[in-house]
Amino acid sequence: MRFVGIDPATTTGLVALDIEGNVLVQTDIQGKGPKIKGGITVPQLVSLQNQLYQLLQPRDEIVKEDAVPGTQRGLTTGMIHGNLRTIIHRKGLSFNLVMPNSVKKYVAVTGWEGEAGSKKRLEGKAKKKAMADAAKLHFGYTHKSDNVVDAYIIARIALNLYRMREYM
């Protein structure tokens, strides 16, 4: 049994852990094919699906990050998330969803910095750095890819959901 975290995007992060929390798979998957600015082409989408299909195994416990509400790239996001759901279903697996803010809260990242009254929202690289720092602090985990770091945290959520469900 593996515990899989998926961070869907045009470059999708995927991490699989064993019951002890050891990393079995940690990778970015990106669809191959002609590219378009700000979106994903059908060949890229099919390539992404095929890669995910090859990585999933029977009995995987999966948690997938859900789409950010009000995302600016709704069509691309919808295509990626919808297709990843169908691939998981085709493998005969099920999944739980976790909202992006819940992933951050799981490792105590608020999305803000500074003191009360002068707080500033973390954006872009600062937000990604905060997540990477939190993964290192809580789990001793590091990776060069922000997508894989997020997928690792999501995989830890999958592992702990299983442990709670099984009264472990």
JSON list of C-alpha atoms in Angstrom, two decimals:
[
{"chain": "A", "resi": 1, "resn": "MET", "atom": "CA", "xyz": [0.00, 0.00, 0.00]},
{"chain": "A", "resi": 2, "resn": "ARG", "atom": "CA", "xyz": [1.24, 3.46, -0.94]},
{"chain": "A", "resi": 3, "resn": "PHE", "atom": "CA", "xyz": [0.08, 6.92, 0.05]},
{"chain": "A", "resi": 4, "resn": "VAL", "atom": "CA", "xyz": [0.04, 9.23, -2.95]},
{"chain": "A", "resi": 5, "resn": "GLY", "atom": "CA", "xyz": [-0.11, 13.00, -3.01]},
{"chain": "A", "resi": 6, "resn": "ILE", "atom": "CA", "xyz": [-0.89, 14.77, -6.28]},
{"chain": "A", "resi": 7, "resn": "ASP", "atom": "CA", "xyz": [-0.42, 18.49, -6.88]},
{"chain": "A", "resi": 8, "resn": "PRO", "atom": "CA", "xyz": [-2.11, 19.01, -10.27]},
{"chain": "A", "resi": 9, "resn": "ALA", "atom": "CA", "xyz": [-0.84, 21.66, -12.69]},
{"chain": "A", "resi": 10, "resn": "THR", "atom": "CA", "xyz": [0.72, 21.82, -16.14]},
{"chain": "A", "resi": 11, "resn": "THR", "atom": "CA", "xyz": [3.70, 20.38, -14.25]},
{"chain": "A", "resi": 12, "resn": "THR", "atom": "CA", "xyz": [2.11, 17.97, -11.79]},
{"chain": "A", "resi": 13, "resn": "GLY", "atom": "CA", "xyz": [3.93, 16.94, -8.64]},
{"chain": "A", "resi": 14, "resn": "LEU", "atom": "CA", "xyz": [3.47, 13.36, -7.43]},
{"chain": "A", "resi": 15, "resn": "VAL", "atom": "CA", "xyz": [4.86, 11.69, -4.30]},
{"chain": "A", "resi": 16, "resn": "ALA", "atom": "CA", "xyz": [4.20, 8.16, -3.03]},
{"chain": "A", "resi": 17, "resn": "LEU", "atom": "CA", "xyz": [5.06, 7.15, 0.54]},
{"chain": "A", "resi": 18, "resn": "ASP", "atom": "CA", "xyz": [5.06, 3.81, 2.32]},
{"chain": "A", "resi": 19, "resn": "ILE", "atom": "CA", "xyz": [3.29, 3.23, 5.66]},
{"chain": "A", "resi": 20, "resn": "GLU", "atom": "CA", "xyz": [6.38, 4.47, 7.52]},
{"chain": "A", "resi": 21, "resn": "GLY", "atom": "CA", "xyz": [6.43, 7.74, 5.56]},
{"chain": "A", "resi": 22, "resn": "ASN", "atom": "CA", "xyz": [9.44, 6.78, 3.45]},
{"chain": "A", "resi": 23, "resn": "VAL", "atom": "CA", "xyz": [9.51, 8.26, -0.04]},
{"chain": "A", "resi": 24, "resn": "LEU", "atom": "CA", "xyz": [8.98, 5.65, -2.77]},
{"chain": "A", "resi": 25, "resn": "VAL", "atom": "CA", "xyz": [8.34, 8.00, -5.72]},
{"chain": "A", "resi": 26, "resn": "GLN", "atom": "CA", "xyz": [8.93, 11.75, -6.03]},
{"chain": "A", "resi": 27, "resn": "THR", "atom": "CA", "xyz": [8.54, 13.28, -9.44]},
{"chain": "A", "resi": 28, "resn": "ASP", "atom": "CA", "xyz": [7.25, 16.09, -11.59]},
{"chain": "A", "resi": 29, "resn": "ILE", "atom": "CA", "xyz": [5.24, 14.97, -14.58]},
{"chain": "A", "resi": 30, "resn": "GLN", "atom": "CA", "xyz": [4.70, 17.27, -17.51]},
{"chain": "A", "resi": 31, "resn": "GLY", "atom": "CA", "xyz": [2.81, 16.56, -20.68]},
{"chain": "A", "resi": 32, "resn": "LYS", "atom": "CA", "xyz": [4.92, 16.28, -23.80]},
{"chain": "A", "resi": 33, "resn": "GLY", "atom": "CA", "xyz": [3.86, 17.87, -27.06]},
{"chain": "A", "resi": 34, "resn": "PRO", "atom": "CA", "xyz": [3.34, 21.27, -28.64]},
{"chain": "A", "resi": 35, "resn": "LYS", "atom": "CA", "xyz": [2.99, 24.06, -26.09]},
{"chain": "A", "resi": 36, "resn": "ILE", "atom": "CA", "xyz": [0.73, 27.09, -25.93]},
{"chain": "A", "resi": 37, "resn": "LYS", "atom": "CA", "xyz": [1.22, 30.09, -23.69]},
{"chain": "A", "resi": 38, "resn": "GLY", "atom": "CA", "xyz": [-0.92, 30.02, -20.56]},
{"chain": "A", "resi": 39, "resn": "GLY", "atom": "CA", "xyz": [-2.56, 26.68, -21.26]},
{"chain": "A", "resi": 40, "resn": "ILE", "atom": "CA", "xyz": [-2.18, 23.04, -22.16]},
{"chain": "A", "resi": 41, "resn": "THR", "atom": "CA", "xyz": [-2.62, 21.34, -25.51]},
{"chain": "A", "resi": 42, "resn": "VAL", "atom": "CA", "xyz": [-4.49, 18.09, -26.06]},
{"chain": "A", "resi": 43, "resn": "PRO", "atom": "CA", "xyz": [-1.25, 16.15, -26.78]},
{"chain": "A", "resi": 44, "resn": "GLN", "atom": "CA", "xyz": [0.25, 17.49, -23.53]},
{"chain": "A", "resi": 45, "resn": "LEU", "atom": "CA", "xyz": [-2.91, 16.56, -21.61]},
{"chain": "A", "resi": 46, "resn": "VAL", "atom": "CA", "xyz": [-2.92, 13.01, -23.01]},
{"chain": "A", "resi": 47, "resn": "SER", "atom": "CA", "xyz": [0.79, 12.65, -22.23]},
{"chain": "A", "resi": 48, "resn": "LEU", "atom": "CA", "xyz": [0.18, 13.84, -18.65]},
{"chain": "A", "resi": 49, "resn": "GLN", "atom": "CA", "xyz": [-2.66, 11.32, -18.30]},
{"chain": "A", "resi": 50, "resn": "ASN", "atom": "CA", "xyz": [-0.53, 8.47, -19.62]},
{"chain": "A", "resi": 51, "resn": "GLN", "atom": "CA", "xyz": [2.32, 9.27, -17.25]},
{"chain": "A", "resi": 52, "resn": "LEU", "atom": "CA", "xyz": [-0.01, 9.40, -14.25]},
{"chain": "A", "resi": 53, "resn": "TYR", "atom": "CA", "xyz": [-1.66, 6.15, -15.32]},
{"chain": "A", "resi": 54, "resn": "GLN", "atom": "CA", "xyz": [1.76, 4.43, -15.32]},
{"chain": "A", "resi": 55, "resn": "LEU", "atom": "CA", "xyz": [2.65, 5.77, -11.87]},
{"chain": "A", "resi": 56, "resn": "LEU", "atom": "CA", "xyz": [-0.51, 4.71, -10.02]},
{"chain": "A", "resi": 57, "resn": "GLN", "atom": "CA", "xyz": [-0.75, 1.24, -8.52]},
{"chain": "A", "resi": 58, "resn": "PRO", "atom": "CA", "xyz": [-3.58, -0.90, -7.14]},
{"chain": "A", "resi": 59, "resn": "ARG", "atom": "CA", "xyz": [-4.42, -0.12, -3.50]},
{"chain": "A", "resi": 60, "resn": "ASP", "atom": "CA", "xyz": [-2.89, 3.38, -3.63]},
{"chain": "A", "resi": 61, "resn": "GLU", "atom": "CA", "xyz": [-4.46, 5.75, -1.11]},
{"chain": "A", "resi": 62, "resn": "ILE", "atom": "CA", "xyz": [-4.65, 9.04, -3.00]},
{"chain": "A", "resi": 63, "resn": "VAL", "atom": "CA", "xyz": [-5.18, 12.62, -1.96]},
{"chain": "A", "resi": 64, "resn": "LYS", "atom": "CA", "xyz": [-5.34, 15.19, -4.76]},
{"chain": "A", "resi": 65, "resn": "GLU", "atom": "CA", "xyz": [-5.21, 18.91, -4.24]},
{"chain": "A", "resi": 66, "resn": "ASP", "atom": "CA", "xyz": [-8.39, 20.50, -5.50]},
{"chain": "A", "resi": 67, "resn": "ALA", "atom": "CA", "xyz": [-8.46, 23.52, -7.78]},
{"chain": "A", "resi": 68, "resn": "VAL", "atom": "CA", "xyz": [-8.04, 26.97, -6.27]},
{"chain": "A", "resi": 69, "resn": "PRO", "atom": "CA", "xyz": [-11.44, 28.66, -6.18]},
{"chain": "A", "resi": 70, "resn": "GLY", "atom": "CA", "xyz": [-11.59, 31.54, -8.66]},
{"chain": "A", "resi": 71, "resn": "THR", "atom": "CA", "xyz": [-8.43, 30.51, -10.49]},
{"chain": "A", "resi": 72, "resn": "GLN", "atom": "CA", "xyz": [-7.46, 32.77, -13.37]},
{"chain": "A", "resi": 73, "resn": "ARG", "atom": "CA", "xyz": [-6.87, 29.85, -15.74]},
{"chain": "A", "resi": 74, "resn": "GLY", "atom": "CA", "xyz": [-10.17, 28.07, -15.29]},
{"chain": "A", "resi": 75, "resn": "LEU", "atom": "CA", "xyz": [-10.20, 26.16, -18.57]},
{"chain": "A", "resi": 76, "resn": "THR", "atom": "CA", "xyz": [-6.67, 24.76, -18.22]},
{"chain": "A", "resi": 77, "resn": "THR", "atom": "CA", "xyz": [-7.24, 23.98, -14.54]},
{"chain": "A", "resi": 78, "resn": "GLY", "atom": "CA", "xyz": [-10.53, 22.26, -15.31]},
{"chain": "A", "resi": 79, "resn": "MET", "atom": "CA", "xyz": [-8.99, 20.13, -18.05]},
{"chain": "A", "resi": 80, "resn": "ILE", "atom": "CA", "xyz": [-6.06, 19.03, -15.89]},
{"chain": "A", "resi": 81, "resn": "HIS", "atom": "CA", "xyz": [-8.08, 18.31, -12.75]},
{"chain": "A", "resi": 82, "resn": "GLY", "atom": "CA", "xyz": [-10.88, 16.57, -14.63]},
{"chain": "A", "resi": 83, "resn": "ASN", "atom": "CA", "xyz": [-8.51, 14.39, -16.60]},
{"chain": "A", "resi": 84, "resn": "LEU", "atom": "CA", "xyz": [-6.51, 13.38, -13.52]},
{"chain": "A", "resi": 85, "resn": "ARG", "atom": "CA", "xyz": [-9.77, 12.35, -11.85]},
{"chain": "A", "resi": 86, "resn": "THR", "atom": "CA", "xyz": [-10.71, 10.15, -14.80]},
{"chain": "A", "resi": 87, "resn": "ILE", "atom": "CA", "xyz": [-7.27, 8.51, -14.82]},
{"chain": "A", "resi": 88, "resn": "ILE", "atom": "CA", "xyz": [-7.59, 7.67, -11.12]},
{"chain": "A", "resi": 89, "resn": "HIS", "atom": "CA", "xyz": [-11.05, 6.25, -11.83]},
{"chain": "A", "resi": 90, "resn": "ARG", "atom": "CA", "xyz": [-9.78, 4.22, -14.83]},
{"chain": "A", "resi": 91, "resn": "LYS", "atom": "CA", "xyz": [-7.22, 2.64, -12.49]},
{"chain": "A", "resi": 92, "resn": "GLY", "atom": "CA", "xyz": [-10.10, 1.53, -10.25]},
{"chain": "A", "resi": 93, "resn": "LEU", "atom": "CA", "xyz": [-8.96, 3.83, -7.45]},
{"chain": "A", "resi": 94, "resn": "SER", "atom": "CA", "xyz": [-10.64, 6.52, -5.44]},
{"chain": "A", "resi": 95, "resn": "PHE", "atom": "CA", "xyz": [-9.26, 9.71, -3.96]},
{"chain": "A", "resi": 96, "resn": "ASN", "atom": "CA", "xyz": [-9.87, 12.38, -1.38]},
{"chain": "A", "resi": 97, "resn": "LEU", "atom": "CA", "xyz": [-9.64, 16.08, -2.16]},
{"chain": "A", "resi": 98, "resn": "VAL", "atom": "CA", "xyz": [-7.83, 18.67, -0.10]},
{"chain": "A", "resi": 99, "resn": "MET", "atom": "CA", "xyz": [-8.17, 22.39, -0.64]},
{"chain": "A", "resi": 100, "resn": "PRO", "atom": "CA", "xyz": [-4.94, 24.36, -1.26]},
{"chain": "A", "resi": 101, "resn": "ASN", "atom": "CA", "xyz": [-5.38, 26.42, 1.92]},
{"chain": "A", "resi": 102, "resn": "SER", "atom": "CA", "xyz": [-5.75, 23.21, 3.94]},
{"chain": "A", "resi": 103, "resn": "VAL", "atom": "CA", "xyz": [-2.42, 21.95, 2.57]},
{"chain": "A", "resi": 104, "resn": "LYS", "atom": "CA", "xyz": [-0.80, 25.15, 3.81]},
{"chain": "A", "resi": 105, "resn": "LYS", "atom": "CA", "xyz": [-2.52, 24.94, 7.21]},
{"chain": "A", "resi": 106, "resn": "TYR", "atom": "CA", "xyz": [-1.37, 21.32, 7.58]},
{"chain": "A", "resi": 107, "resn": "VAL", "atom": "CA", "xyz": [2.21, 22.61, 7.84]},
{"chain": "A", "resi": 108, "resn": "ALA", "atom": "CA", "xyz": [1.28, 25.87, 9.63]},
{"chain": "A", "resi": 109, "resn": "VAL", "atom": "CA", "xyz": [1.80, 28.20, 6.65]},
{"chain": "A", "resi": 110, "resn": "THR", "atom": "CA", "xyz": [-0.66, 31.06, 6.99]},
{"chain": "A", "resi": 111, "resn": "GLY", "atom": "CA", "xyz": [0.06, 32.77, 3.68]},
{"chain": "A", "resi": 112, "resn": "TRP", "atom": "CA", "xyz": [0.94, 35.99, 5.50]},
{"chain": "A", "resi": 113, "resn": "GLU", "atom": "CA", "xyz": [4.07, 37.54, 6.96]},
{"chain": "A", "resi": 114, "resn": "GLY", "atom": "CA", "xyz": [4.66, 40.40, 9.35]},
{"chain": "A", "resi": 115, "resn": "GLU", "atom": "CA", "xyz": [3.04, 41.68, 12.50]},
{"chain": "A", "resi": 116, "resn": "ALA", "atom": "CA", "xyz": [-0.64, 42.35, 13.08]},
{"chain": "A", "resi": 117, "resn": "GLY", "atom": "CA", "xyz": [-1.64, 45.63, 11.47]},
{"chain": "A", "resi": 118, "resn": "SER", "atom": "CA", "xyz": [1.12, 45.47, 8.86]},
{"chain": "A", "resi": 119, "resn": "LYS", "atom": "CA", "xyz": [0.78, 41.95, 7.47]},
{"chain": "A", "resi": 120, "resn": "LYS", "atom": "CA", "xyz": [1.63, 41.27, 3.86]},
{"chain": "A", "resi": 121, "resn": "ARG", "atom": "CA", "xyz": [0.23, 38.38, 1.80]},
{"chain": "A", "resi": 122, "resn": "LEU", "atom": "CA", "xyz": [2.81, 35.84, 0.65]},
{"chain": "A", "resi": 123, "resn": "GLU", "atom": "CA", "xyz": [2.76, 35.47, -3.12]},
{"chain": "A", "resi": 124, "resn": "GLY", "atom": "CA", "xyz": [4.74, 33.68, -5.81]},
{"chain": "A", "resi": 125, "resn": "LYS", "atom": "CA", "xyz": [8.21, 32.60, -4.76]},
{"chain": "A", "resi": 126, "resn": "ALA", "atom": "CA", "xyz": [7.74, 33.75, -1.16]},
{"chain": "A", "resi": 127, "resn": "LYS", "atom": "CA", "xyz": [4.74, 31.43, -0.73]},
{"chain": "A", "resi": 128, "resn": "LYS", "atom": "CA", "xyz": [6.60, 28.53, -2.34]},
{"chain": "A", "resi": 129, "resn": "LYS", "atom": "CA", "xyz": [9.61, 29.15, -0.08]},
{"chain": "A", "resi": 130, "resn": "ALA", "atom": "CA", "xyz": [7.36, 29.16, 3.00]},
{"chain": "A", "resi": 131, "resn": "MET", "atom": "CA", "xyz": [5.97, 25.74, 1.97]},
{"chain": "A", "resi": 132, "resn": "ALA", "atom": "CA", "xyz": [9.46, 24.36, 1.32]},
{"chain": "A", "resi": 133, "resn": "ASP", "atom": "CA", "xyz": [10.66, 25.67, 4.70]},
{"chain": "A", "resi": 134, "resn": "ALA", "atom": "CA", "xyz": [7.64, 24.11, 6.44]},
{"chain": "A", "resi": 135, "resn": "ALA", "atom": "CA", "xyz": [8.19, 20.71, 4.78]},
{"chain": "A", "resi": 136, "resn": "LYS", "atom": "CA", "xyz": [11.78, 20.76, 5.96]},
{"chain": "A", "resi": 137, "resn": "LEU", "atom": "CA", "xyz": [10.83, 21.87, 9.48]},
{"chain": "A", "resi": 138, "resn": "HIS", "atom": "CA", "xyz": [7.99, 19.37, 9.99]},
{"chain": "A", "resi": 139, "resn": "PHE", "atom": "CA", "xyz": [9.27, 16.36, 8.06]},
{"chain": "A", "resi": 140, "resn": "GLY", "atom": "CA", "xyz": [12.93, 16.99, 7.17]},
{"chain": "A", "resi": 141, "resn": "TYR", "atom": "CA", "xyz": [11.90, 16.84, 3.50]},
{"chain": "A", "resi": 142, "resn": "THR", "atom": "CA", "xyz": [13.45, 18.89, 0.72]},
{"chain": "A", "resi": 143, "resn": "HIS", "atom": "CA", "xyz": [13.15, 18.82, -3.06]},
{"chain": "A", "resi": 144, "resn": "LYS", "atom": "CA", "xyz": [14.12, 21.25, -5.81]},
{"chain": "A", "resi": 145, "resn": "SER", "atom": "CA", "xyz": [10.58, 21.29, -7.26]},
{"chain": "A", "resi": 146, "resn": "ASP", "atom": "CA", "xyz": [7.83, 23.28, -5.52]},
{"chain": "A", "resi": 147, "resn": "ASN", "atom": "CA", "xyz": [5.26, 20.92, -7.06]},
{"chain": "A", "resi": 148, "resn": "VAL", "atom": "CA", "xyz": [6.95, 17.88, -5.53]},
{"chain": "A", "resi": 149, "resn": "VAL", "atom": "CA", "xyz": [7.21, 19.58, -2.12]},
{"chain": "A", "resi": 150, "resn": "ASP", "atom": "CA", "xyz": [3.47, 20.27, -2.21]},
{"chain": "A", "resi": 151, "resn": "ALA", "atom": "CA", "xyz": [2.78, 16.70, -3.37]},
{"chain": "A", "resi": 152, "resn": "TYR", "atom": "CA", "xyz": [4.89, 15.39, -0.47]},
{"chain": "A", "resi": 153, "resn": "ILE", "atom": "CA", "xyz": [2.81, 17.34, 2.05]},
{"chain": "A", "resi": 154, "resn": "ILE", "atom": "CA", "xyz": [-0.37, 16.04, 0.36]},
{"chain": "A", "resi": 155, "resn": "ALA", "atom": "CA", "xyz": [1.01, 12.47, 0.53]},
{"chain": "A", "resi": 156, "resn": "ARG", "atom": "CA", "xyz": [1.57, 12.97, 4.29]},
{"chain": "A", "resi": 157, "resn": "ILE", "atom": "CA", "xyz": [-2.08, 14.01, 4.53]},
{"chain": "A", "resi": 158, "resn": "ALA", "atom": "CA", "xyz": [-3.04, 10.78, 2.68]},
{"chain": "A", "resi": 159, "resn": "LEU", "atom": "CA", "xyz": [-0.94, 8.71, 5.10]},
{"chain": "A", "resi": 160, "resn": "ASN", "atom": "CA", "xyz": [-2.44, 10.37, 8.15]},
{"chain": "A", "resi": 161, "resn": "LEU", "atom": "CA", "xyz": [-6.01, 10.07, 6.82]},
{"chain": "A", "resi": 162, "resn": "TYR", "atom": "CA", "xyz": [-5.39, 6.34, 6.47]},
{"chain": "A", "resi": 163, "resn": "ARG", "atom": "CA", "xyz": [-3.91, 6.10, 9.97]},
{"chain": "A", "resi": 164, "resn": "MET", "atom": "CA", "xyz": [-6.90, 7.94, 11.44]},
{"chain": "A", "resi": 165, "resn": "ARG", "atom": "CA", "xyz": [-9.37, 5.80, 9.51]},
{"chain": "A", "resi": 166, "resn": "GLU", "atom": "CA", "xyz": [-7.65, 2.62, 10.68]},
{"chain": "A", "resi": 167, "resn": "TYR", "atom": "CA", "xyz": [-7.32, 3.87, 14.29]},
{"chain": "A", "resi": 168, "resn": "MET", "atom": "CA", "xyz": [-3.55, 3.88, 14.09]}
]
